[in-house]
Short mmCIF file of C-alpha atoms in Angstrom, two decimals:
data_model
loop_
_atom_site.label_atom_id
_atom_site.label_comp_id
_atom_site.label_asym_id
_atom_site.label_seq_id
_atom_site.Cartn_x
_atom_site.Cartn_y
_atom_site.Cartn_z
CA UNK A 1 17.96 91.71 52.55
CA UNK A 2 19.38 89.85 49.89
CA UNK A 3 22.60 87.58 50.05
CA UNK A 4 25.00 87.40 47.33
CA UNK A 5 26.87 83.85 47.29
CA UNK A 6 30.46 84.27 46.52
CA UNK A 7 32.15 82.84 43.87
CA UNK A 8 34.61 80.01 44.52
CA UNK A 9 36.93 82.39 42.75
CA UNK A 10 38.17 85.73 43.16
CA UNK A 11 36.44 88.00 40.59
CA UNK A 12 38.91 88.52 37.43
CA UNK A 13 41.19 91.23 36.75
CA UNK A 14 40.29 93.78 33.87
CA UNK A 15 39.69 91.73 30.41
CA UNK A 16 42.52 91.28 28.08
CA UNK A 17 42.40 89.98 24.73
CA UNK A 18 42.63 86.63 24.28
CA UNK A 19 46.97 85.43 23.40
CA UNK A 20 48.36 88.27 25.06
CA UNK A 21 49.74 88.72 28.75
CA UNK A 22 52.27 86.80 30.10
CA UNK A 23 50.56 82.53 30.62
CA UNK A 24 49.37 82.89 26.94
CA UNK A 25 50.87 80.21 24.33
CA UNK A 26 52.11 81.13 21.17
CA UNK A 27 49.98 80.99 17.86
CA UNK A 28 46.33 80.64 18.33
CA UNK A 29 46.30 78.90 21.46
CA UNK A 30 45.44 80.74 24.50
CA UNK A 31 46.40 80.65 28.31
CA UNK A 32 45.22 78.60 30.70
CA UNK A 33 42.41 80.58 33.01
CA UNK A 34 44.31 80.81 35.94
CA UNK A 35 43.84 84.40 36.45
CA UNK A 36 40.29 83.97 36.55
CA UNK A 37 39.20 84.23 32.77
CA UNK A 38 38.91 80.30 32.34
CA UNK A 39 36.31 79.91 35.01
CA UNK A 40 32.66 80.69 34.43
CA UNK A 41 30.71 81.79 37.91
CA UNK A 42 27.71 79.81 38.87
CA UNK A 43 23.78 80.83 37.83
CA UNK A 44 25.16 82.16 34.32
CA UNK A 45 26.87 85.23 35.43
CA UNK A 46 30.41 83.57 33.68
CA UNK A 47 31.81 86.13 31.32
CA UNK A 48 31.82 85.03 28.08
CA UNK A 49 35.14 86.12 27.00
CA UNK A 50 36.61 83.15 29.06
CA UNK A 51 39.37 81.68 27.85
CA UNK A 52 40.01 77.46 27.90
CA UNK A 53 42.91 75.78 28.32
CA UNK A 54 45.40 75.64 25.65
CA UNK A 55 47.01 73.24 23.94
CA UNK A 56 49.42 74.54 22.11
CA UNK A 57 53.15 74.15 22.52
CA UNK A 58 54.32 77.21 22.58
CA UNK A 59 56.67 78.83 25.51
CA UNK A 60 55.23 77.42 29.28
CA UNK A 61 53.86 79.84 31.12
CA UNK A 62 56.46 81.61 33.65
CA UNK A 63 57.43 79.91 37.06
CA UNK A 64 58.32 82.13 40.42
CA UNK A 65 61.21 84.11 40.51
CA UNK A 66 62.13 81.49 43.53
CA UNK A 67 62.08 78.82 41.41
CA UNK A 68 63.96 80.20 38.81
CA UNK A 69 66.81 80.22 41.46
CA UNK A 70 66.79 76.69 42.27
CA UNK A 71 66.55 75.38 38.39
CA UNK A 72 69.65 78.32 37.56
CA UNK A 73 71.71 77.19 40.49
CA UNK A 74 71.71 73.78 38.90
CA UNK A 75 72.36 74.30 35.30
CA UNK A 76 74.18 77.36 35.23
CA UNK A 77 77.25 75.67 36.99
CA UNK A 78 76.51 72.78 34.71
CA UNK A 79 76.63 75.01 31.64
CA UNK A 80 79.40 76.89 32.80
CA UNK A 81 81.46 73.49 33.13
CA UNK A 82 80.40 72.35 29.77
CA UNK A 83 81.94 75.33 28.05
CA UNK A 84 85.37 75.02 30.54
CA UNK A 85 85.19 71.31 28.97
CA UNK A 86 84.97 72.60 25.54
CA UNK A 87 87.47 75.12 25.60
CA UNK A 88 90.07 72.72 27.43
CA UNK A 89 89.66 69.95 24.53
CA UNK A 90 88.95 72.07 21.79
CA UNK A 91 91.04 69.98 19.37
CA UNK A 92 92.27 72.71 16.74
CA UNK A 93 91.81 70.46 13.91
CA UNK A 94 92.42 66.91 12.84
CA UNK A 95 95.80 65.98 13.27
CA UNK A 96 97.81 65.36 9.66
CA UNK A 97 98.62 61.82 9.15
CA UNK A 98 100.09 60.09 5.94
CA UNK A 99 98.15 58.82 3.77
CA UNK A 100 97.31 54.74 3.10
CA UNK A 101 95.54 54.71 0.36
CA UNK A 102 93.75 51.75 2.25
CA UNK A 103 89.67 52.65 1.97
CA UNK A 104 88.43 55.88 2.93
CA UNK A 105 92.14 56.69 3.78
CA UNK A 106 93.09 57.87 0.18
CA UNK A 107 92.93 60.62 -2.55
CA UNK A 108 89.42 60.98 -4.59
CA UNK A 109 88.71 62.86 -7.25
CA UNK A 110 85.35 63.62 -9.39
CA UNK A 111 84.86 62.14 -12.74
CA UNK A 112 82.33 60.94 -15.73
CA UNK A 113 81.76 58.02 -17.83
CA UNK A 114 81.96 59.30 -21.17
CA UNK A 115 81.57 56.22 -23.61
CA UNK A 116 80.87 52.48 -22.73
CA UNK A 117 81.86 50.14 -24.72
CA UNK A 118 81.60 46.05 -24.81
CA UNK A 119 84.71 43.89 -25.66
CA UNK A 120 85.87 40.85 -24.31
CA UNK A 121 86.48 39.87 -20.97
CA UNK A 122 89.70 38.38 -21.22
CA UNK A 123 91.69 41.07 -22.69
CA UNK A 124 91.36 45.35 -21.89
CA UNK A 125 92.24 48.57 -23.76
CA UNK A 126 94.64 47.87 -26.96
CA UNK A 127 94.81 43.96 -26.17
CA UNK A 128 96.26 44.40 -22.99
CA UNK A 129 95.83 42.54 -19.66
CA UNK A 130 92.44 44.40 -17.87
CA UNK A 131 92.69 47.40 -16.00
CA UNK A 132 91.21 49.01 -13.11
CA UNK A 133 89.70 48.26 -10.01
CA UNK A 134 87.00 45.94 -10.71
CA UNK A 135 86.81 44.76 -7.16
CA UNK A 136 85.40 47.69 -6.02
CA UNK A 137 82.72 47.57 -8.22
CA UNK A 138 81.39 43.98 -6.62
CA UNK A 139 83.00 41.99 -9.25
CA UNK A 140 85.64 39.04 -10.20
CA UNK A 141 88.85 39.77 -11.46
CA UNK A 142 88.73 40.93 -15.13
CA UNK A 143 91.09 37.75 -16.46
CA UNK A 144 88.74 35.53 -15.28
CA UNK A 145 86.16 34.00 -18.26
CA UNK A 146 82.86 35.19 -17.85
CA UNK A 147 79.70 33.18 -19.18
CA UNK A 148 77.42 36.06 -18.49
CA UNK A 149 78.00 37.78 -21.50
CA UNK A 150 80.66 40.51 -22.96
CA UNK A 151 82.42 42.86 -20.57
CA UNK A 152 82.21 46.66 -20.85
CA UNK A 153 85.21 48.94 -20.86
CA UNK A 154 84.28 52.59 -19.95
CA UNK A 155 86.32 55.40 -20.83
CA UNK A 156 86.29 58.10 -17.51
CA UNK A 157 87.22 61.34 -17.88
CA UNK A 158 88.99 62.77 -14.69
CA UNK A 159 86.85 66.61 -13.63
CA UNK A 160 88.65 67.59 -10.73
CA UNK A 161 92.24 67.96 -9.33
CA UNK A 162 95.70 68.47 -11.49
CA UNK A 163 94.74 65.71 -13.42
CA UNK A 164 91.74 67.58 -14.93
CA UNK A 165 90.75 66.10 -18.63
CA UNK A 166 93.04 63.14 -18.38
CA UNK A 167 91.15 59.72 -19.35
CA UNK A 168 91.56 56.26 -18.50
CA UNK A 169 89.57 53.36 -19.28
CA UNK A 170 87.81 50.77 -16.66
CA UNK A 171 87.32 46.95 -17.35
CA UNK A 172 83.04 46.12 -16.16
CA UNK A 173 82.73 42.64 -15.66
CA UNK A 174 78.97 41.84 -16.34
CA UNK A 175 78.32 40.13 -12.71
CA UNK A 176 79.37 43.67 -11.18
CA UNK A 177 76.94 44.59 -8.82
CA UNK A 178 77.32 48.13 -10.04
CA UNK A 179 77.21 48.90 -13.54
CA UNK A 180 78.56 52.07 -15.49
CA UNK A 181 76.67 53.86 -18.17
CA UNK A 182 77.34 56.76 -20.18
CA UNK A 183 77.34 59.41 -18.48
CA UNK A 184 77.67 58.50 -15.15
CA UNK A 185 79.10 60.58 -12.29
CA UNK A 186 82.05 58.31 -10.28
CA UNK A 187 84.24 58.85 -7.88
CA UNK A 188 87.76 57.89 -8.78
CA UNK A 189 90.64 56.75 -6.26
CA UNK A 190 93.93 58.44 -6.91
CA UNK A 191 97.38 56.80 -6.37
CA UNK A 192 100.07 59.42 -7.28
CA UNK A 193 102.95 56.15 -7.07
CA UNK A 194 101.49 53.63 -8.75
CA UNK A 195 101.89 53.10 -12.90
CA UNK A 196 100.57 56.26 -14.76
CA UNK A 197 97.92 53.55 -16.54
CA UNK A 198 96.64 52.04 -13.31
CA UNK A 199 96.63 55.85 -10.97
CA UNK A 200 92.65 55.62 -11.44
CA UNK A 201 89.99 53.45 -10.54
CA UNK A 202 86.66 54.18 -10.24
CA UNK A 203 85.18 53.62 -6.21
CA UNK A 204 81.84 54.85 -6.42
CA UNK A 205 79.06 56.70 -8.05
CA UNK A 206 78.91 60.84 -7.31
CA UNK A 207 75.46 60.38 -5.59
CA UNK A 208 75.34 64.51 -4.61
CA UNK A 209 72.44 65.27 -6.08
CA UNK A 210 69.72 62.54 -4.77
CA UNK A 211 71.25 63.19 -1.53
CA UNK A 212 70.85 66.85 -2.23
CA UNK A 213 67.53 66.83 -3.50
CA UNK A 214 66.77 64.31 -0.52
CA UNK A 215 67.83 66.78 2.03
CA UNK A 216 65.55 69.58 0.71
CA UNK A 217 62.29 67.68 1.08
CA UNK A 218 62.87 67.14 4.47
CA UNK A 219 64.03 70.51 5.00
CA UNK A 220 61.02 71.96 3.37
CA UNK A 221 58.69 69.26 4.75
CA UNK A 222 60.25 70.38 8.46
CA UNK A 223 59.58 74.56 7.98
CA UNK A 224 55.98 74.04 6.22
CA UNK A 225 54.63 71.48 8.79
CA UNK A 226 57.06 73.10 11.87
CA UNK A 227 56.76 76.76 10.56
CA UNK A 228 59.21 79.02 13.28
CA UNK A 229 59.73 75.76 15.30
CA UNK A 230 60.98 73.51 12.18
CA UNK A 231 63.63 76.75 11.26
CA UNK A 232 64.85 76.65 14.44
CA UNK A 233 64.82 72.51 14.62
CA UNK A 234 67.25 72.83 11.22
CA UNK A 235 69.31 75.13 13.06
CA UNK A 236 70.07 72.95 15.79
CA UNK A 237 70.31 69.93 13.59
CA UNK A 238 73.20 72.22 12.08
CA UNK A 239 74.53 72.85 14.88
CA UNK A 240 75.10 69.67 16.21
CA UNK A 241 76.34 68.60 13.45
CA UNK A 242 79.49 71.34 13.76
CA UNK A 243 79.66 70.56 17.38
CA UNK A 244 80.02 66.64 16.01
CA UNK A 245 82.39 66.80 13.00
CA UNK A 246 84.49 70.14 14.85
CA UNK A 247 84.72 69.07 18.13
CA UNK A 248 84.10 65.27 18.99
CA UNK A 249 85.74 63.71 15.80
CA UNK A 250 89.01 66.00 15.72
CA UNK A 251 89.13 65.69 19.91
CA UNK A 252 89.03 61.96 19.93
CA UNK A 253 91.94 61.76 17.06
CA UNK A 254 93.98 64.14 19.25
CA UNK A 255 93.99 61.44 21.74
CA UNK A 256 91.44 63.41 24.54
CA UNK A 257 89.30 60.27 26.39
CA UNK A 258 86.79 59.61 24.16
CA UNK A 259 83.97 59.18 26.77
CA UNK A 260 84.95 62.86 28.52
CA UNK A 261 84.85 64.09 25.14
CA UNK A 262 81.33 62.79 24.07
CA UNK A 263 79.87 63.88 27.46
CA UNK A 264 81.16 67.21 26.92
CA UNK A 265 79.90 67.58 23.22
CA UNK A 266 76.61 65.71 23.96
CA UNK A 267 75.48 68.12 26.99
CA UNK A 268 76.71 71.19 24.39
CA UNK A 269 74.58 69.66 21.94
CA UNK A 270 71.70 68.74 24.23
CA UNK A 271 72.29 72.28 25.98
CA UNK A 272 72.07 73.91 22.07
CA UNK A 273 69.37 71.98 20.66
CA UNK A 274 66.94 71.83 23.46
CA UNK A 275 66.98 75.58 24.50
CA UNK A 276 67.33 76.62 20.78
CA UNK A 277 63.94 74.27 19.62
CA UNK A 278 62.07 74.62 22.89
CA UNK A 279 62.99 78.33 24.44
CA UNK A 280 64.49 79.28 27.30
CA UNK A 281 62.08 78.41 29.90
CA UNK A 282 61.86 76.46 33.53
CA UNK A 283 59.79 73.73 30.88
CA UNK A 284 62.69 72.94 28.51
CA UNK A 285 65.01 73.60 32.04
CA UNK A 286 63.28 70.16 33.35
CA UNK A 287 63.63 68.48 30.29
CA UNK A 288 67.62 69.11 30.23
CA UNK A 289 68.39 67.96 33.80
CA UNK A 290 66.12 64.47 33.02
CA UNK A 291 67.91 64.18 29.61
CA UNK A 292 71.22 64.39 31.96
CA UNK A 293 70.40 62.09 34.88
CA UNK A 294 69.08 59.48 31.95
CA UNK A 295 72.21 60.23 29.82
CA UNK A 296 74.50 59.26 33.26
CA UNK A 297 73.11 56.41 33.95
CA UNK A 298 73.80 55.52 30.11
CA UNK A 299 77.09 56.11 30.72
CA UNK A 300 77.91 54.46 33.74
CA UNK A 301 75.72 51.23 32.73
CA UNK A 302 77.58 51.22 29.28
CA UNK A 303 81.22 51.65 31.08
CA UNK A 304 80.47 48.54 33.11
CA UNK A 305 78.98 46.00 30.42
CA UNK A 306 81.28 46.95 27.71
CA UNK A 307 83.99 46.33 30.26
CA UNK A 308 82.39 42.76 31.65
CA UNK A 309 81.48 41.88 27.98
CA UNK A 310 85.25 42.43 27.09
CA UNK A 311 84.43 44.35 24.16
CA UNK A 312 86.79 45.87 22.51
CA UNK A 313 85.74 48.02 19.73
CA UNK A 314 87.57 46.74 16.81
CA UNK A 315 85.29 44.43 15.18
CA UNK A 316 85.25 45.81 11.46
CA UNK A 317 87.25 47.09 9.01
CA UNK A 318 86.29 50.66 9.56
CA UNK A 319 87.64 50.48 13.23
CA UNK A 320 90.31 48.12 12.50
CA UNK A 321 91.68 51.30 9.42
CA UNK A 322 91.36 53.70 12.76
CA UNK A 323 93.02 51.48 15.11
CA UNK A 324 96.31 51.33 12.73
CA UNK A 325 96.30 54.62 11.89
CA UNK A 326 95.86 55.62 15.68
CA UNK A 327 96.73 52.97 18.02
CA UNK A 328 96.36 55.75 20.94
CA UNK A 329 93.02 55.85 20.43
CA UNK A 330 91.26 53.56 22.99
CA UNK A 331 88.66 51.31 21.07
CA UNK A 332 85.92 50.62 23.79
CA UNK A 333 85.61 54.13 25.05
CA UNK A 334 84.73 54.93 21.30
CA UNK A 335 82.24 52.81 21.47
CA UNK A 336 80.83 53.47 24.72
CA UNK A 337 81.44 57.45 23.36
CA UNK A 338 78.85 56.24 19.98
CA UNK A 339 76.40 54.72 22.80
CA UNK A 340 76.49 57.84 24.38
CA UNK A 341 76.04 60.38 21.52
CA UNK A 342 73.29 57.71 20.01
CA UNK A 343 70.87 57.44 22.94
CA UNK A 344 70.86 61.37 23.44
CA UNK A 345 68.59 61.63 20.27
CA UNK A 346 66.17 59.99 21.49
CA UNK A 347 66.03 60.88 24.95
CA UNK A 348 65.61 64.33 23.43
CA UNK A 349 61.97 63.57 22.03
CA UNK A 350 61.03 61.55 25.29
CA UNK A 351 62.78 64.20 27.75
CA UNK A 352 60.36 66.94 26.17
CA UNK A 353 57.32 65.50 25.80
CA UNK A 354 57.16 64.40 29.58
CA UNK A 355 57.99 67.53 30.76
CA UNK A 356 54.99 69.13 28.43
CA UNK A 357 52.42 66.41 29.46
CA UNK A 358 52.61 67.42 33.11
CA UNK A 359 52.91 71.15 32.30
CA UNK A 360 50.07 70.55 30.51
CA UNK A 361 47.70 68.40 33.00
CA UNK A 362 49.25 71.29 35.93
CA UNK A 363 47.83 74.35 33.46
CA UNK A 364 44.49 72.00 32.94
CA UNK A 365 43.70 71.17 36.74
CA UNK A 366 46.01 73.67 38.97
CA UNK A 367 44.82 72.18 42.31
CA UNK A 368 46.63 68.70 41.37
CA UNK A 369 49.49 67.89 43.84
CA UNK A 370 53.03 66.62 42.55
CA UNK A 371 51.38 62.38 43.00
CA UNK A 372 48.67 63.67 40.96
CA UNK A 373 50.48 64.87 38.10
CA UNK A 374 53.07 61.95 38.46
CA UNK A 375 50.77 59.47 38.35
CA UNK A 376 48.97 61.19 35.14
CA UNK A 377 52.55 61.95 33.64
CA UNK A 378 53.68 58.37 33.92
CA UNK A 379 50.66 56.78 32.25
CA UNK A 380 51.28 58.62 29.10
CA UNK A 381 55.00 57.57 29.50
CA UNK A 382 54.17 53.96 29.07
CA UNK A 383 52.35 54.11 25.87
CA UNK A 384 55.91 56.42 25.31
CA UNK A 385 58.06 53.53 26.34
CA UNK A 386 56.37 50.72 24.02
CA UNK A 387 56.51 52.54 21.32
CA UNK A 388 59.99 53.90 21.30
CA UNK A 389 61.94 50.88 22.76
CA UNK A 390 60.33 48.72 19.58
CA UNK A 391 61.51 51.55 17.41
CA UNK A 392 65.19 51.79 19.02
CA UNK A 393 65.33 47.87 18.62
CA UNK A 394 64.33 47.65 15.33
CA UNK A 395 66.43 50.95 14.07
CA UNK A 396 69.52 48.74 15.29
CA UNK A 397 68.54 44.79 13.85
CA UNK A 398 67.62 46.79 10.62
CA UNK A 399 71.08 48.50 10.71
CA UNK A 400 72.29 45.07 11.02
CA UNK A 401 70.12 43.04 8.75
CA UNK A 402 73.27 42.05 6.51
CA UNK A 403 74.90 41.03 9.33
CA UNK A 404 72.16 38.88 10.53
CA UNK A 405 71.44 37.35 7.19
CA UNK A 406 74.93 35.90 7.20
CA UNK A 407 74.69 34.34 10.77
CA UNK A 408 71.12 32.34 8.91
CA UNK A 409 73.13 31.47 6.21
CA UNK A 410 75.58 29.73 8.54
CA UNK A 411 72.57 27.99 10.84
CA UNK A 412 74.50 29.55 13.60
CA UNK A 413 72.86 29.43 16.99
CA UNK A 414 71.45 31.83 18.89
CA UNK A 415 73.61 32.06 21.81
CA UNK A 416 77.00 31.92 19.31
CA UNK A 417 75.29 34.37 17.46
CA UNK A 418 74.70 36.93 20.47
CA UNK A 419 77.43 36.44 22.50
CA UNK A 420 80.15 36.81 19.11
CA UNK A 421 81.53 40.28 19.76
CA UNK A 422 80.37 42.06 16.74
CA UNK A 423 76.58 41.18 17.59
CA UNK A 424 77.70 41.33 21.41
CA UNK A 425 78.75 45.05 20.63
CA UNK A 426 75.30 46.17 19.55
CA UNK A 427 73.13 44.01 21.91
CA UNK A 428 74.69 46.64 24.75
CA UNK A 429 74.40 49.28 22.54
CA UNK A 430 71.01 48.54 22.32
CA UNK A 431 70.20 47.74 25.38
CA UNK A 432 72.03 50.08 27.74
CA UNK A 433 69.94 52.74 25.54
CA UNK A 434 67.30 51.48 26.11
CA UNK A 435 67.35 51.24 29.52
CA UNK A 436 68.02 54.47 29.84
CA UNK A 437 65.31 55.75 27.59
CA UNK A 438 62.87 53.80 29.91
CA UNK A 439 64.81 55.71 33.38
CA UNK A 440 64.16 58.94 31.75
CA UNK A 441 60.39 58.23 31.35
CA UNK A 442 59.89 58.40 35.72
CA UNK A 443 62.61 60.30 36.56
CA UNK A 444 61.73 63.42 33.65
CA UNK A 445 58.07 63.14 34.88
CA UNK A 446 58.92 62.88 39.00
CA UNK A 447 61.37 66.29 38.22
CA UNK A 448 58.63 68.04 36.59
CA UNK A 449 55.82 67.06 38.33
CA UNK A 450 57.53 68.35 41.58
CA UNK A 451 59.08 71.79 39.75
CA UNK A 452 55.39 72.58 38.26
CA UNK A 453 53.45 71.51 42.21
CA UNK A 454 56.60 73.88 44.20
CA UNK A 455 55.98 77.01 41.42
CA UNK A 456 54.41 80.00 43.87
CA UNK A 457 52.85 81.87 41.53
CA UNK A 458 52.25 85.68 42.63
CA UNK A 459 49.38 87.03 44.61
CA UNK A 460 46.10 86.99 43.35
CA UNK A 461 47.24 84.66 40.01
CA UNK A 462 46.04 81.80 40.95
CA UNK A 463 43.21 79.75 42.31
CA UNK A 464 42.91 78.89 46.28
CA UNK A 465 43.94 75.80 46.98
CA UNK A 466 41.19 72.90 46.53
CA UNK A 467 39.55 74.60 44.47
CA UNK A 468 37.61 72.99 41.02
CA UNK A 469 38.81 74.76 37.90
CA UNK A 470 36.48 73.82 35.27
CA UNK A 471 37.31 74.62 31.48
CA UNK A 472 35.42 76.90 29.50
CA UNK A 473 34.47 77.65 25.70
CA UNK A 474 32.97 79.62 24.09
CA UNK A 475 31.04 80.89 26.98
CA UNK A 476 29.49 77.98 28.55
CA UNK A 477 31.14 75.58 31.27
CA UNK A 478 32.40 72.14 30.27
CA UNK A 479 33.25 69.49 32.70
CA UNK A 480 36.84 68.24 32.24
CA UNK A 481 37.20 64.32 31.09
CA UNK A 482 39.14 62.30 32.83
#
């Protein structure tokens, strides 16, 4: 009599084709063989329509119904007090506030440079005394004798507003950092109370269309390389963009807390862009509750260090305009609120791809307990660490490199240089990010290494327990690398 030797497995369930059923990844990719169509059976007798394990990024395949409970009974009260928070301080709107007519704080209008001219730098238009703003183009005052050469006087002709046609000539000193030239697009401040001849002054370029243009390459760059996934990447970007400018902006200038407010509007945004990009799934679940764990410790590390470091806030002219035009507004929850809403970015992209490396290694080697996959996780998360703390660090010095330059200049010390409040202010910045980019790393991984090792898959899906998987292609078994 003959013996058969069983398989290690138990025999698969009627063929399917391959990217169909419910563990199969989206675009080519297909599931992982857990059902028995990954695994070849020993002497050659493996079917040959065996599928490996895949490694695309499309939705993770589906956890128990049991453990859908636990991950819902977290984030659905979570979610559910995020909208409560949104509804309570919805702002309605900016509030109305006179004008200054002190830097951003004032009227602007469109224009264009329609001739340029040169004449001399000590007198204007008709002989008289210079006119304009030259300031505001980087420059001396116009009186002043110039060696440089001849000045410029530009004739602008106002585009937009009541105004529209009028004309009104500006003085160019040739040391201006920013010349004008015929046919320039500026942007012209408007004082309705000064002299008729001094109401204009040209502020800026119009600089719409390279930004424009700018904006769709890397939209079109995002949808050809992203396809479905970039589309729904822009959305989100949109998105939080509305939630930004319509909630957090108008909110704090209402006078809400500004740290309540940017926890509320991050965890919408966080809640919006992470479900929209990645789907709803227990995968982009585990991401969301290590983005918030990492994003609370941000917030209570920042709260005590701007408070120790006696930081208040107001350290530019920017801040200073917001502070007189709303002393309510409290100055070092603003900028623990900008810490807050400028980590989450980034602990968006680490949040993710943790939580997909251990789905991943869990799809590639089922039998791997929660250490396992923790221990695999983490490893990858280091390489993620050094790489993305250099990159936070940098992002900030180069934000600052003016700054910086200025402090050489003066052969200032290092410690006066660090400790000064405005550098102070974005050392923590810096650094209470990046501590928290480094927490999310373990605690992301530990969350979905032990979600992924609890799932109890249904009867008769899954391998026993110690068993080998071994991946398979195109027919023939492949031993796994490790």
């Amino acid at each position: 009599m003959t013996t058969t030797q069983q398989p290690p497995y138990p025999p698969p369930g009627p063929p399917h084709r391959p990217g169909t059923g419910p563990d199969t990844g989206d675009g080519g990719g297909h599931g992982h063989g857990g059902h028995g169509h990954g695994v070849h059976g020993h002497g050659g007798h493996g079917s040959g329509g065996g599928h490996g394990h895949s490694h695309s990024h499309g939705p993770a395949a589906p956890v128990s119904k049991h453990l859908r409970k636990v991950i819902a009974a977290i984030l659905i009260p979570f979610s559910a007090a995020v909208v409560v928070g949104l509804v309570v301080l919805w702002p309605g709107g900016a509030p109305p506030h006179q004008r200054t007519g002190v830097g951003f704080d004032r009227q602007t209008q469109q224009a264009t440079v329609t001739t340029v001219t040169s004449v001399s730098c000590q007198v204007g238009a008709g002989g008289q005394a210079p006119i304009g703003d030259p300031s505001a183009t980087g420059g001396a005052p116009a009186a002043q004798e110039n060696k440089k050469g001849p000045c410029k006087k530009a004739t602008v002709r106002v585009d937009t507003g009541k105004d529209k046609g009028r004309t009104f000539t500006e003085l160019v000193q040739p040391d201006q950092t920013r010349q004008l030239h015929q046919g320039d697009k500026v942007v012209v401040a408007y004082e309705p109370k000064a002299p008729k001849e001094l109401q204009y002054a040209v502020t800026d370029l119009d600089r719409k269309f390279p930004m424009a243009l700018l904006a769709g390459i890397f939209a079109v760059a995002v949808v050809v390389v992203g396809r479905l996934r970039g589309v729904m990447a822009l959305v989100a970007l949109a998105v939080s963009f509305l939630v930004l400018t319509l909630f957090i902006l108008p909110a704090v200038l209402q006078g809400s807390n500004p740290l309540l407010v940017a926890v509320v509007g991050s965890s919408a945004i966080m809640l919006i862009a992470l479900y929209m990009c990645h789907g709803l799934s227990a995968r982009t679940s585990v991401a969301v509750l290590g983005t918030l764990v990492s994003l609370l410790l941000i917030g209570v590390l920042g709260s005590q260090f701007i408070g120790w470091a006696a930081l208040t806030g107001n350290t530019d002219d920017s801040t200073g305009l917001i502070h007189g035009l709303y002393p309510s507004i409290d100055m070092s929850g603003l900028l623990l609120a900008g810490v807050i809403i400028g980590s989450l970015g980034v602990l968006d992209d680490v949040t993710v791809t943790q939580t997909s490396a251990v789905w991943e290694l869990h799809e590639a080697n089922p039998s791997m307990g929660w250490r396992g996959l923790y221990r695999a996780g983490i490893r990858i998360g280091r390489d993620h660490i050094a790489s993305v703390v250099n990159t936070l660090v940098l992002a900030y010095a180069g934000a600052a490199l003016p700054l910086l330059l200025l402090f050489s200049i003066a052969q200032s010390g290092v410690g006066t240089v660090a400790t000064s409040e405005l550098v102070a202010e974005e050392i923590v910045r810096t650094l209470v990010g990046s501590i928290g980019l480094v927490a999310s790393v373990p605690v992301t991984t530990l969350l979905a290494a032990l979600v992924v090792s609890a799932d109890r898959p249904a009867p008769g899906t899954a391998a026993p327990a110690g068993a080998q998987p071994v991946t398979a292609s195109g027919g023939r078994g492949r031993r796994r690398k490790r």
